[in-house]
PDB file of C-alpha atoms in Angstrom:
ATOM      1  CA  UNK A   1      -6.536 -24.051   4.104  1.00 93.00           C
ATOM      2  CA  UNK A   2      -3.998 -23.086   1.480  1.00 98.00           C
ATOM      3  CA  UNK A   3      -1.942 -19.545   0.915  1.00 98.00           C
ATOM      4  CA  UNK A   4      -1.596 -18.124  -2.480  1.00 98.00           C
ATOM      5  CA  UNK A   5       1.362 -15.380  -2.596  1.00 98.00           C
ATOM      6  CA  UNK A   6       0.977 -12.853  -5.588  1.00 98.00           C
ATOM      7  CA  UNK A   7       4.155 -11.092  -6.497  1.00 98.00           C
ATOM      8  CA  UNK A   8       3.856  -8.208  -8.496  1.00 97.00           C
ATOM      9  CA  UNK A   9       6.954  -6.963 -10.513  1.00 95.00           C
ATOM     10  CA  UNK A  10       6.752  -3.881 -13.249  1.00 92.00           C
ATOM     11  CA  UNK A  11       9.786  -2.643 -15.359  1.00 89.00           C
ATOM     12  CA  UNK A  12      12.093  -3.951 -12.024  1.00 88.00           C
ATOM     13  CA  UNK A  13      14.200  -6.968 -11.896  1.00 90.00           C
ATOM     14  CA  UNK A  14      17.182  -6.364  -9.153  1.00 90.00           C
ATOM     15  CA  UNK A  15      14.895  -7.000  -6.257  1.00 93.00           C
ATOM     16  CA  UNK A  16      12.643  -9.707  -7.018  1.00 96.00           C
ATOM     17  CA  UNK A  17      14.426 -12.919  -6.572  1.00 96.00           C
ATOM     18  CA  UNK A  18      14.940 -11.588  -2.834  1.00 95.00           C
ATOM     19  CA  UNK A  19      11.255 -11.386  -2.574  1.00 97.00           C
ATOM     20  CA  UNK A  20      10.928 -14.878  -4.114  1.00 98.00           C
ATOM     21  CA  UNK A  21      13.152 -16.450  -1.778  1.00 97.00           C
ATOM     22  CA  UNK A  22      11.620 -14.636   1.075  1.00 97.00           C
ATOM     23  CA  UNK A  23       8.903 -16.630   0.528  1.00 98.00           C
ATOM     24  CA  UNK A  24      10.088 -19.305  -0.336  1.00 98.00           C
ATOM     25  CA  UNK A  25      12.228 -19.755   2.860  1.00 97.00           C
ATOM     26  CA  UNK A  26       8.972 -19.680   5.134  1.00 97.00           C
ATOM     27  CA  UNK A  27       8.427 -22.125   8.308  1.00 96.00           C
ATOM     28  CA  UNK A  28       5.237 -22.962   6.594  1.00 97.00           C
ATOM     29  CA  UNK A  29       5.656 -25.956   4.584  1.00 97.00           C
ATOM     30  CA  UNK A  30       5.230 -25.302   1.074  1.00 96.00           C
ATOM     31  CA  UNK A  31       2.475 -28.144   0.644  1.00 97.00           C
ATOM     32  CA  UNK A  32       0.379 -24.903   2.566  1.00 98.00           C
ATOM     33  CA  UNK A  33       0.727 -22.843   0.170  1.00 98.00           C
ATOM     34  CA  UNK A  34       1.573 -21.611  -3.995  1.00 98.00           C
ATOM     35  CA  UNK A  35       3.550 -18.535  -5.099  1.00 98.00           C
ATOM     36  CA  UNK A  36       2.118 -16.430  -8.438  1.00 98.00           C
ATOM     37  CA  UNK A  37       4.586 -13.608  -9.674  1.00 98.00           C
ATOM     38  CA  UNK A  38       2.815 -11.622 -12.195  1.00 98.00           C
ATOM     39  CA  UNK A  39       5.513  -9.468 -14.347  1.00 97.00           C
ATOM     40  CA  UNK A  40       5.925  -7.380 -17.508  1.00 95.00           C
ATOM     41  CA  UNK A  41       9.290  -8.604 -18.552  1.00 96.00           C
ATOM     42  CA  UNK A  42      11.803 -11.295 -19.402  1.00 96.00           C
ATOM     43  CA  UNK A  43      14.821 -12.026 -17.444  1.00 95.00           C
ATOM     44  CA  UNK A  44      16.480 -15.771 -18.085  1.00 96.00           C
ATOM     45  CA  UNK A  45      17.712 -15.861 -14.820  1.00 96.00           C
ATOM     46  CA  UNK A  46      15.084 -14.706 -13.253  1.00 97.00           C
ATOM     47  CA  UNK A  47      12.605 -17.330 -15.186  1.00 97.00           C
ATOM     48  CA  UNK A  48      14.918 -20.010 -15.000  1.00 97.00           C
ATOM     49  CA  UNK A  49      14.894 -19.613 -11.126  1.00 97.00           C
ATOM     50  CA  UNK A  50      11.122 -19.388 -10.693  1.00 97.00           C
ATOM     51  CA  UNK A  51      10.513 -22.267 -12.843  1.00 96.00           C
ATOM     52  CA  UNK A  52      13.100 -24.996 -10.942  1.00 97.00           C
ATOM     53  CA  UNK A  53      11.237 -23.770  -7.782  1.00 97.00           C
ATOM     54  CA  UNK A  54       8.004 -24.464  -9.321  1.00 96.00           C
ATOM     55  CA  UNK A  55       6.878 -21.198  -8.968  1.00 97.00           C
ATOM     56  CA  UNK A  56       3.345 -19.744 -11.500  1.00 98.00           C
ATOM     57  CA  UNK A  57       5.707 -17.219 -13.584  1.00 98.00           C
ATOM     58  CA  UNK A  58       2.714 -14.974 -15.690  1.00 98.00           C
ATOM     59  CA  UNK A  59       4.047 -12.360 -18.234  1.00 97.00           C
ATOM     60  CA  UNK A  60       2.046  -9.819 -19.307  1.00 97.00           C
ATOM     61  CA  UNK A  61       1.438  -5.761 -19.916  1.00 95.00           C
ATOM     62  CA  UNK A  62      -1.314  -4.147 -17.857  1.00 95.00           C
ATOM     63  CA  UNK A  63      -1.926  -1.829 -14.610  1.00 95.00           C
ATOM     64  CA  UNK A  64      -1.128  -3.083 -11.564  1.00 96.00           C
ATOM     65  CA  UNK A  65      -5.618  -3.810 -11.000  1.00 97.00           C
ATOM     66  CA  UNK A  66      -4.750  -6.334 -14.317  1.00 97.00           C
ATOM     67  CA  UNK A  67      -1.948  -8.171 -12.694  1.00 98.00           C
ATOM     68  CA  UNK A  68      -3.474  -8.452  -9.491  1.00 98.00           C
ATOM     69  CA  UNK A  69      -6.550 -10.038 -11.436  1.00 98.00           C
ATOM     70  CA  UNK A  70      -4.795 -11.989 -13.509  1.00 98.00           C
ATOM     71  CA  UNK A  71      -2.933 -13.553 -10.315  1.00 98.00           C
ATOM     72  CA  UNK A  72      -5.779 -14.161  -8.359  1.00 98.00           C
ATOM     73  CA  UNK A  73      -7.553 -15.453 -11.196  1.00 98.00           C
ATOM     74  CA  UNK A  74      -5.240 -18.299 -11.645  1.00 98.00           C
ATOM     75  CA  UNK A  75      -4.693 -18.683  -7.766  1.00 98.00           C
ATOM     76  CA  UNK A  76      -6.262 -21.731  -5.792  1.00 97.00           C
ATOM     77  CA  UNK A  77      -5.646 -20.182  -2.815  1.00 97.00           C
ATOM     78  CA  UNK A  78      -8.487 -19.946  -0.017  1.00 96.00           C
ATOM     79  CA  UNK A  79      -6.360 -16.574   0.825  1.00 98.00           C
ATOM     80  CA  UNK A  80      -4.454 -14.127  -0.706  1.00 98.00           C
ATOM     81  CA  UNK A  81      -1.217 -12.541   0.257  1.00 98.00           C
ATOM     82  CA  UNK A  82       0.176 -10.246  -1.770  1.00 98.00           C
ATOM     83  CA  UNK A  83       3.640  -8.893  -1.912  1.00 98.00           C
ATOM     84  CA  UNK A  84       5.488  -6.412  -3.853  1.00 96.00           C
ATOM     85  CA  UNK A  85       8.270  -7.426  -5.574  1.00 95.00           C
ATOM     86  CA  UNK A  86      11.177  -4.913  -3.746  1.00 92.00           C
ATOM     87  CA  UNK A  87       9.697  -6.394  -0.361  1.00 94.00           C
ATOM     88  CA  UNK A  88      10.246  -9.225   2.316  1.00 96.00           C
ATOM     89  CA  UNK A  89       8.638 -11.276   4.321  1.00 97.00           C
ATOM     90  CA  UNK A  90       9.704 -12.621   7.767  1.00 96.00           C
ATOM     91  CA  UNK A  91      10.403 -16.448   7.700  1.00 96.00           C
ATOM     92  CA  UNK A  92       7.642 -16.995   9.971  1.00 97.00           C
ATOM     93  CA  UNK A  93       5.293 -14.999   8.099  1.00 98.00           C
ATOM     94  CA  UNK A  94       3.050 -17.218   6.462  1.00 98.00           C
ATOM     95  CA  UNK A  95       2.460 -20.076   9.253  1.00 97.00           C
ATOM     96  CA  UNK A  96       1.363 -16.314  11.505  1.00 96.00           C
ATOM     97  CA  UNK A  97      -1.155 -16.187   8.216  1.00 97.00           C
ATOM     98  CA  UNK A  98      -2.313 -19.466   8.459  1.00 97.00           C
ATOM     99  CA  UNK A  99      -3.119 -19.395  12.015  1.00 96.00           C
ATOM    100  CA  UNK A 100      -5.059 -16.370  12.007  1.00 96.00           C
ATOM    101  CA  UNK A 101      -7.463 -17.350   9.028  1.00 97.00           C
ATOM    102  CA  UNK A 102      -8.215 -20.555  10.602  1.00 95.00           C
ATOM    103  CA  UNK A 103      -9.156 -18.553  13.224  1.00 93.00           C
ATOM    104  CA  UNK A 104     -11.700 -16.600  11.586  1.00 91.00           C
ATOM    105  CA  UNK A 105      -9.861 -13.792  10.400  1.00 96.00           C
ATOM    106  CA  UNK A 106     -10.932 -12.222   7.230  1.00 98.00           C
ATOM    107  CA  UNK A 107      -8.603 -10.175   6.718  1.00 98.00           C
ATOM    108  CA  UNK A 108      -5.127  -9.268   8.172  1.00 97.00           C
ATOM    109  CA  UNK A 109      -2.486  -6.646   8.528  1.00 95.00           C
ATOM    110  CA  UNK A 110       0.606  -6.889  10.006  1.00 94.00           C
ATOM    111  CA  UNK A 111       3.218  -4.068  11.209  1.00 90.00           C
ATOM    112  CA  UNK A 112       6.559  -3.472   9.340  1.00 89.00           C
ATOM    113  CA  UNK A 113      10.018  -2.792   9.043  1.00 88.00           C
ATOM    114  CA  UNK A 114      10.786   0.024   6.979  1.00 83.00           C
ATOM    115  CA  UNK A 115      14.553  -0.366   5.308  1.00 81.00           C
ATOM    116  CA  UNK A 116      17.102   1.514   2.680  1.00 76.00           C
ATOM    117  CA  UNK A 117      20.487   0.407   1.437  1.00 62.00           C
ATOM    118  CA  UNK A 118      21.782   2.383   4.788  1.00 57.00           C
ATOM    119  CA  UNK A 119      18.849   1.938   7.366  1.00 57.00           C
ATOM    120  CA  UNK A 120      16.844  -0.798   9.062  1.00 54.00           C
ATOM    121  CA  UNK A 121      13.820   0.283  10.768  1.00 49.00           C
ATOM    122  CA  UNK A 122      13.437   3.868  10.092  1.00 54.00           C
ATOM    123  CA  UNK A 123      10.784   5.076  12.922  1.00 55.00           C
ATOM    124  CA  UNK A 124       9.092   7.852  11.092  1.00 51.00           C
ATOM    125  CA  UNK A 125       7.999   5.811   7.948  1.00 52.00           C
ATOM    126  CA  UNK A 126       6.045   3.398  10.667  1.00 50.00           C
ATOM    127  CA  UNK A 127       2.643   3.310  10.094  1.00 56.00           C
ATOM    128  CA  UNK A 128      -0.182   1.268  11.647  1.00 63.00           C
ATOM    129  CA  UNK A 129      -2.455   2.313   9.175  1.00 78.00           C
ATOM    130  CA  UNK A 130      -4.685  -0.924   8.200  1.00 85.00           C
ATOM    131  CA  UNK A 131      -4.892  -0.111   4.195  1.00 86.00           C
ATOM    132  CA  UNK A 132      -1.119   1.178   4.569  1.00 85.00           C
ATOM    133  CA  UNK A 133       0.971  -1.322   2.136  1.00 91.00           C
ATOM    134  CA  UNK A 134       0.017  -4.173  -0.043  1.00 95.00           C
ATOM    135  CA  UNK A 135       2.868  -6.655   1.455  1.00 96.00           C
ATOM    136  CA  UNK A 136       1.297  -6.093   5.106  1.00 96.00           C
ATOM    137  CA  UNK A 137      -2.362  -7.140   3.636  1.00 97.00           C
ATOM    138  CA  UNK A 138      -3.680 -11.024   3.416  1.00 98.00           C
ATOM    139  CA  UNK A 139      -7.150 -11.600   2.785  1.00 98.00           C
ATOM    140  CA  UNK A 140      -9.900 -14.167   1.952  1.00 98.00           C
ATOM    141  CA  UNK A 141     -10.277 -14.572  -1.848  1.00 98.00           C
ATOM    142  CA  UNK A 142     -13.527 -14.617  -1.941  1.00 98.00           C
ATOM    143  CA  UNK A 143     -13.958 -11.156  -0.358  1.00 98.00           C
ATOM    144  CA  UNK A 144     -12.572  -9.592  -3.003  1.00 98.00           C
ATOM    145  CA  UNK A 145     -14.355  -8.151  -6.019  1.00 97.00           C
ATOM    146  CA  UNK A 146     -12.908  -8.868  -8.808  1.00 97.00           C
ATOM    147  CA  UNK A 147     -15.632  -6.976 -11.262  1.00 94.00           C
ATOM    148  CA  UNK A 148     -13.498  -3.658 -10.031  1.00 97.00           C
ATOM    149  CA  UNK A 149     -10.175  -5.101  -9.597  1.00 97.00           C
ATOM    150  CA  UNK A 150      -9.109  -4.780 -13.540  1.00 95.00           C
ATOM    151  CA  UNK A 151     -10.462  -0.893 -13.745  1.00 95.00           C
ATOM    152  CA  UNK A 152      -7.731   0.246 -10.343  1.00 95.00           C
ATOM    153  CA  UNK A 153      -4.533   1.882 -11.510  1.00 93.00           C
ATOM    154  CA  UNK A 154      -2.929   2.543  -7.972  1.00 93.00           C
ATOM    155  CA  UNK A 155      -3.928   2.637  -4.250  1.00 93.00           C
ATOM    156  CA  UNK A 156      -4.330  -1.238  -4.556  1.00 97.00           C
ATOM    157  CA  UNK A 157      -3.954  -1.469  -0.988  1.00 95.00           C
ATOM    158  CA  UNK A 158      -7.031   0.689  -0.250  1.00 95.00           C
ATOM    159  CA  UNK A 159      -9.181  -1.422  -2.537  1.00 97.00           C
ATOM    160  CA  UNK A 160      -8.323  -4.744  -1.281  1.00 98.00           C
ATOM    161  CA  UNK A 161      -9.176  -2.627   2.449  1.00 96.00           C
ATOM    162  CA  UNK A 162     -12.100  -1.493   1.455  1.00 96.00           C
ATOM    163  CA  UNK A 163     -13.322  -4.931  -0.094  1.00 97.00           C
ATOM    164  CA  UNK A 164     -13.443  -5.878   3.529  1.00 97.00           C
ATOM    165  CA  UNK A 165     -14.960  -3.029   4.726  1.00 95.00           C
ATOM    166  CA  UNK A 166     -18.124  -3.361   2.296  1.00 96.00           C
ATOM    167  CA  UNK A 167     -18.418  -7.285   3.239  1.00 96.00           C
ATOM    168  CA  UNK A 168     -18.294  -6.400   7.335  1.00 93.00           C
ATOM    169  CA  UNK A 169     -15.636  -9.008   7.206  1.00 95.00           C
ATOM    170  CA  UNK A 170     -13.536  -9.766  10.300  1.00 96.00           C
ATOM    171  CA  UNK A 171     -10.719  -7.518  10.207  1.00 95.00           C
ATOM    172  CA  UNK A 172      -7.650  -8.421  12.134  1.00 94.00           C
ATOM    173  CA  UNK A 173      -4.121  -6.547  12.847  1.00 91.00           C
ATOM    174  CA  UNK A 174      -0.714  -7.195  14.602  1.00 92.00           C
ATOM    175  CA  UNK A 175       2.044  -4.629  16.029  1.00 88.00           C
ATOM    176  CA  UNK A 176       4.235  -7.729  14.621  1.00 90.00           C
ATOM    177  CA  UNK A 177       6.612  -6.927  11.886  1.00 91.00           C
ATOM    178  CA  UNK A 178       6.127 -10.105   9.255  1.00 94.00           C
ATOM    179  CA  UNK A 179       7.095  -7.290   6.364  1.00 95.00           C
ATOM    180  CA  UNK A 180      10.143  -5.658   5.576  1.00 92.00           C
ATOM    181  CA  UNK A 181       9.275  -2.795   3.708  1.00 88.00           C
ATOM    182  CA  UNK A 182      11.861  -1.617   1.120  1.00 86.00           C
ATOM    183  CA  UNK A 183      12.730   2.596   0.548  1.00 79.00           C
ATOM    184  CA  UNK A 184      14.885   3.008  -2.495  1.00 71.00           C
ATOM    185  CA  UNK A 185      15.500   5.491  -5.555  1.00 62.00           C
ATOM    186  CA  UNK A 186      12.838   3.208  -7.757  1.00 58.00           C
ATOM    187  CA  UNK A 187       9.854   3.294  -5.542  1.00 53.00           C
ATOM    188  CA  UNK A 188       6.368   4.707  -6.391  1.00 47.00           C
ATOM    189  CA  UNK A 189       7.496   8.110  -4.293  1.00 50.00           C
ATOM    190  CA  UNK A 190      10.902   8.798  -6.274  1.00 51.00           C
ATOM    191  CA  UNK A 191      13.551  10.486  -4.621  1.00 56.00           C
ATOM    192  CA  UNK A 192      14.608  13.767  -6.314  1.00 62.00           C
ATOM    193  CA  UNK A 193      18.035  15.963  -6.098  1.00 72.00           C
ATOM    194  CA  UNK A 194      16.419  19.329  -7.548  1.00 85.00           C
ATOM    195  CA  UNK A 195      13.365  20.612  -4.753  1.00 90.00           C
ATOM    196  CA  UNK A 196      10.768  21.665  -7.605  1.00 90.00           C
ATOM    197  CA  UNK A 197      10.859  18.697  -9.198  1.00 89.00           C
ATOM    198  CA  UNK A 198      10.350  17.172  -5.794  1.00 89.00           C
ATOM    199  CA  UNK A 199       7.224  19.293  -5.014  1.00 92.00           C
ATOM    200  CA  UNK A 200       6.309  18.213  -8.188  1.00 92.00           C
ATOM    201  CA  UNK A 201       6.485  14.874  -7.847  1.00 90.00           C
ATOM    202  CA  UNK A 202       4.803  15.117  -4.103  1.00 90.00           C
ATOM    203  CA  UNK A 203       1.541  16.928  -6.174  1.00 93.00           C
ATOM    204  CA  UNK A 204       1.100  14.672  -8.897  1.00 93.00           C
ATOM    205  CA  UNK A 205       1.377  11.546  -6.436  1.00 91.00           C
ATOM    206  CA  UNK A 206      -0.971  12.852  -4.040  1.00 93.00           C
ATOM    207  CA  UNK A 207      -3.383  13.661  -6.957  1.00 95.00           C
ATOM    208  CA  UNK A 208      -3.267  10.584  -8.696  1.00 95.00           C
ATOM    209  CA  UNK A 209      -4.344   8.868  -5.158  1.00 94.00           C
ATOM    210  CA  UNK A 210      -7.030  11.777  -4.746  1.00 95.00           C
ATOM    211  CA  UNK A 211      -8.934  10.518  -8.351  1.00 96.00           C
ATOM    212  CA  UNK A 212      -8.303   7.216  -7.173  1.00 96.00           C
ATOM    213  CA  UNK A 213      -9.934   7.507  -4.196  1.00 96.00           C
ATOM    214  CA  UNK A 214     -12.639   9.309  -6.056  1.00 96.00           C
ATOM    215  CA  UNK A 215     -13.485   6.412  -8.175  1.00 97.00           C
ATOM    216  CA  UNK A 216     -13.207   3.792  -5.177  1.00 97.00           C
ATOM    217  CA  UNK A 217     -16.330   6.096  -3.878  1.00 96.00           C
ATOM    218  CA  UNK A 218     -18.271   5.471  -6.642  1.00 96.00           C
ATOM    219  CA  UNK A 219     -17.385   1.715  -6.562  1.00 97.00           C
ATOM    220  CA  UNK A 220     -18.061   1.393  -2.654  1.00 97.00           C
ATOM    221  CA  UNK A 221     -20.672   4.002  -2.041  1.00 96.00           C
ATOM    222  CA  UNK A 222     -21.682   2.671   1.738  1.00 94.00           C
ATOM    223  CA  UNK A 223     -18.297   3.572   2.347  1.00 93.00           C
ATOM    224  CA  UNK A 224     -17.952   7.074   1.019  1.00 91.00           C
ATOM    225  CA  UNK A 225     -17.567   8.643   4.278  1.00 85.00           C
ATOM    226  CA  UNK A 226     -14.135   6.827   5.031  1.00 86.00           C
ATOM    227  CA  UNK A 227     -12.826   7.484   1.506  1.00 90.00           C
ATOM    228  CA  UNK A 228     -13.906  10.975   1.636  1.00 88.00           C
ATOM    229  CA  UNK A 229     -11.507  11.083   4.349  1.00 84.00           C
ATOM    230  CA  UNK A 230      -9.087   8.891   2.609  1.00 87.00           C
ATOM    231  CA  UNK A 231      -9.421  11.594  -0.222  1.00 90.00           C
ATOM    232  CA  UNK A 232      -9.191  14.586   2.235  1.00 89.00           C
ATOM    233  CA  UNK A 233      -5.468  13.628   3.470  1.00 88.00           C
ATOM    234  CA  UNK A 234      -4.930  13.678  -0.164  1.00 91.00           C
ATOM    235  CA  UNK A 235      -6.264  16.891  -0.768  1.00 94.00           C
ATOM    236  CA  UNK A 236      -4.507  18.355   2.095  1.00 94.00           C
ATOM    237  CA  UNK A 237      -0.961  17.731   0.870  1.00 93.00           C
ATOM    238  CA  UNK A 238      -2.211  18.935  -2.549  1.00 95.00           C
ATOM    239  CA  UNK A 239      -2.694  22.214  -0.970  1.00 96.00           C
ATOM    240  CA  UNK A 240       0.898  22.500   0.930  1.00 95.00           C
ATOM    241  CA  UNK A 241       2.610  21.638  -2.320  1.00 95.00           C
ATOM    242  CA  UNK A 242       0.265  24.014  -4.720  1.00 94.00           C
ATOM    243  CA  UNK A 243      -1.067  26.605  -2.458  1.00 91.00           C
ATOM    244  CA  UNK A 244      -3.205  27.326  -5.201  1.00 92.00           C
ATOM    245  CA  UNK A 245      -6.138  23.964  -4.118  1.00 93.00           C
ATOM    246  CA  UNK A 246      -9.066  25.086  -2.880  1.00 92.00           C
ATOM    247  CA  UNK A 247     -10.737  23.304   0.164  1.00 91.00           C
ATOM    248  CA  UNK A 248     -14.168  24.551   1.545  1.00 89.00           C
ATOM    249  CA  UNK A 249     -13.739  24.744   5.188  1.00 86.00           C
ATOM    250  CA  UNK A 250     -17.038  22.453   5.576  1.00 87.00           C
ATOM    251  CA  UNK A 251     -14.299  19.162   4.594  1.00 85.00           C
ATOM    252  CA  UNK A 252     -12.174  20.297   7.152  1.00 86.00           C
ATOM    253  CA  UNK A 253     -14.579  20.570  10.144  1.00 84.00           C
ATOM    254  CA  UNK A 254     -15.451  17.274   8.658  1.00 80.00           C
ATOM    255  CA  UNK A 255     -12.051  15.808   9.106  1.00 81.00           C
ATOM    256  CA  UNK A 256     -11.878  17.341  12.501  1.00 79.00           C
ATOM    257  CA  UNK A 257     -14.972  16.113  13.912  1.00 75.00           C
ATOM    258  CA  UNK A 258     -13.747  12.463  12.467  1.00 70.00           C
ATOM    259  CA  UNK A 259     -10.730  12.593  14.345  1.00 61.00           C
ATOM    260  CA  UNK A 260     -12.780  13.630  17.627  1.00 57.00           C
ATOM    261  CA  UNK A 261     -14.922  10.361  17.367  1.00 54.00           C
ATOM    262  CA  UNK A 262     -11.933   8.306  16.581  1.00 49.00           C
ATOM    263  CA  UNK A 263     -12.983   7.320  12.942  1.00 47.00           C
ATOM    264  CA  UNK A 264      -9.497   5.844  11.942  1.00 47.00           C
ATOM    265  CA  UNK A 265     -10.197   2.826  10.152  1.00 46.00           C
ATOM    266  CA  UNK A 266      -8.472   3.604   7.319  1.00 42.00           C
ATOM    267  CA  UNK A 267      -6.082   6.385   7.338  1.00 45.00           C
ATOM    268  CA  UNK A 268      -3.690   7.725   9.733  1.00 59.00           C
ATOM    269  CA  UNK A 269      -5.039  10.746  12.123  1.00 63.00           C
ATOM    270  CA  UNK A 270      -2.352  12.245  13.378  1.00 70.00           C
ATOM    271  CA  UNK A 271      -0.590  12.634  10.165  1.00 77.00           C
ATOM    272  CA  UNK A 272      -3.710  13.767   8.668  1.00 80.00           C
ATOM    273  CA  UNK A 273      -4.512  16.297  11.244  1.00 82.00           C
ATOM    274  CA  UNK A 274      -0.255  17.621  10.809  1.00 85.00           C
ATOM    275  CA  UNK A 275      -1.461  17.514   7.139  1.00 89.00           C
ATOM    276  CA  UNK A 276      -4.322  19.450   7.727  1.00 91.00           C
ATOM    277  CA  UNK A 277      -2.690  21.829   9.618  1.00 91.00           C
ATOM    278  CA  UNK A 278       0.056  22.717   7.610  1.00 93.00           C
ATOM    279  CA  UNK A 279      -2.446  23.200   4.688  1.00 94.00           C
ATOM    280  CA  UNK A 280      -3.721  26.158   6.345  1.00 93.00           C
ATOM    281  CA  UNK A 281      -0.558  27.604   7.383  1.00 94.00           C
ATOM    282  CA  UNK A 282       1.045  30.715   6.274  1.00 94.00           C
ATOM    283  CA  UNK A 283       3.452  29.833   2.973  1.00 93.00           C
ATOM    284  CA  UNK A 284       6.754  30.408   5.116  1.00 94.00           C
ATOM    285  CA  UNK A 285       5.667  27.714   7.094  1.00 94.00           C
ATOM    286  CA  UNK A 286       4.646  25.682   3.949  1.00 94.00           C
ATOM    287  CA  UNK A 287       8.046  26.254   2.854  1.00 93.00           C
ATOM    288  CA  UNK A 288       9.789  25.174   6.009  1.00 94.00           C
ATOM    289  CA  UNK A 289       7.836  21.927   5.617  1.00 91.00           C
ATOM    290  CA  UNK A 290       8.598  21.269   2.172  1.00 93.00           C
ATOM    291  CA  UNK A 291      12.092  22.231   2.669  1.00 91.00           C
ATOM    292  CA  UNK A 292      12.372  19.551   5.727  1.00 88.00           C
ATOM    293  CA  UNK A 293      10.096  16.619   4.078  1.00 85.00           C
ATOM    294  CA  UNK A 294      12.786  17.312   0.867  1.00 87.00           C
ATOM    295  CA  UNK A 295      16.030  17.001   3.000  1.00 82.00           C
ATOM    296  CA  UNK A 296      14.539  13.982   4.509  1.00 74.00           C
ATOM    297  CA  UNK A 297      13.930  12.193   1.657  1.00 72.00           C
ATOM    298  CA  UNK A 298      18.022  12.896   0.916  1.00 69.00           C
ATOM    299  CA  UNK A 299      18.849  10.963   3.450  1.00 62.00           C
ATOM    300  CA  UNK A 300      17.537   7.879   2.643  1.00 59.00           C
TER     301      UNK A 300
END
C-alpha cells in the first residue's frame, strides 16, 4: 500500500514548511508513501526546500475542488491524506494510516488538537464530528469522485465524507489525536476586533456552507437527508446572526426527531440542537450569545 499526502496552500506561506516537515518527520518510512503540495504562489525558499526533499511542488490558480483534483490527479497513492497547509501531523501519524487501510478501512478520521500562538488543546473547539476537518480525513482514492471534485468551492471535508457515504464504504474513527489543528488570525473563520463586522463575517460563512451543502444534495441525492441536516445547522446560525432567516418549523421537528434516533453521522448534535435553540430564542438572548461567541474568539 502506499500514502499520498496532499498539501493545500492559498495566498499563505508562514506556515507551510511546518506542515511539510510534519510529514516529512513521520515513523513511516518514506518508501510508504509521496507528499503533493498544491499552491498558488512562489516562494524560493519555500520551492527550494520542497524540491531537495523531493517533494511534487504544483503551482497553479483555482478553488480549493481544483487543487484537490489536480493533486490527486497526479497522486499514485492507493490513499489519500490530505492536510492543510497551517496544520500538523503527529510523527506517528501515517504508519496509524497505514495500519488501518490494510485493515480494511475505507476511510478514516482521527481526533485533534486544537492550538493558537498562546494555547494547546483548547477543549471547546474539540469536535468528533467525522466530516469535521480535512487534516483529520484519509481515504481510499478510488472512492472519491472526481467528476464533482473540480465544481466544490469550500466544505471539502464534507465532500470527501460524503464520497464515502454514497459508496457504503467502511468508515473508521479514533479518539486519537494524529492532527494538530491550527487557530490563527488567517484562518477560513477570521477573527475580528469590531462585533458587526464579526456577525458579519459569522453570516456570510455560515451561508456560503449552506449553498454548499445545497449543491452537495444535488450531487449525492441518496444522501439528502444527512445534508439537509448538514444544511439545517447552517441555517440555524444564519438565523441567530440575521434574525431576519426564515425557517418553517417542519425543518426543525425534523432536526429534532434526528437527534432522537441518533442520526449523527455527519454533524455534531449537541451543538446543533444549542444552535437550534438559540435560533428561536428571544433577541436579548441572541445578543448574549453573539456577544460571548465574539469575546471568545478575542481570546484566541
Amino acid at each position: 500500500m502506499f500514502i499520498s499526502v496532499i498539501i493545500t496552500a492559498y495566498n499563505r506561506q508562514e506556515f507551510l514548511t511546518d506542515a511539510v516537515n510534519s510529514v516529512l518527520n513521520q515513523n513511516l518510512e518514506r518508501k510508504y508513501y509521496e507528499i503533493i503540495v498544491v499552491k498558488n504562489f512562489t516562494d524560493t525558499n519555500i520551492d527550494n526546500f520542497l524540491n531537495s526533499n523531493g517533494i511534487i511542488n504544483i503551482i497553479m490558480d483555482g478553488t480549493i475542488g481544483e487543487f484537490l483534483y489536480k493533486g490527486i490527479s497526479v497522486s499514485k497513492g492507493d490513499v489519500i491524506s490530505f492536510l492543510d497547509d497551517d496544520d500538523l501531523f503527529s510523527h506517528n501519524k501515517l504508519t496509524i494510516i497505514f495500519e488501518k487501510f490494510s485493515n480494511l478501512c475505507n476511510y478514516l478520521h482521527n481526533s485533534q488538537k486544537v492550538f493558537t500562538s498562546n494555547e494547546m488543546d483548547i477543549k471547546r473547539y474539540n469536535t468528533n464530528n467525522l466530516s469535521f476537518n480535512l487534516s483529520s480525513i484519509s481515504i481510499r482514492k478510488e472512492l472519491i469522485n472526481m467528476n464533482f471534485l473540480r465544481s466544490i468551492k469550500t466544505c471539502p471535508d464534507n465532500f470527501i465524507f460524503y464520497c464515502a457515504l454514497s459508496k457504503n464504504a467502511r468508515i473508521c474513527s479514533t479518539d486519537l489525536k494524529f492532527t494538530m489543528y491550527r487557530l490563527h488570525n488567517s484562518t477560513s473563520v477570521k477573527m475580528h476586533n469590531n462585533i458587526d463586522e464579526f456577525i458579519k463575517m459569522q453570516y456570510d460563512v455560515s451561508e456560503m456552507i449552506y449553498k454548499q451543502l445545497n449543491e452537495y444534495k444535488k450531487m449525492f441525492p441518496d444522501l439528502s437527508k444527512i445534508i439537509i441536516n448538514d444544511m439545517l445547522l447552517n441555517r440555524f446560525l444564519m438565523k441567530i446572526y440575521n434574525s431576519k432567516i426564515k425557517i418553517g418549523f417542519t425543518y426543525y421537528f425534523r432536526f429534532i426527531f434526528s437527534f432522537m434516533h441518533g442520526r449523527k453521522q455527519s454533524y455534531e448534535y449537541k451543538i446543533g440542537i444549542i444552535y437550534m435553540i438559540m435560533s428561536l430564542s428571544p433577541g436579548i438572548v441572541k445578543k448574549a450569545f453573539i456577544k460571548k461567541a465574539f469575546k471568545r474568539n478575542q481570546n484566541i
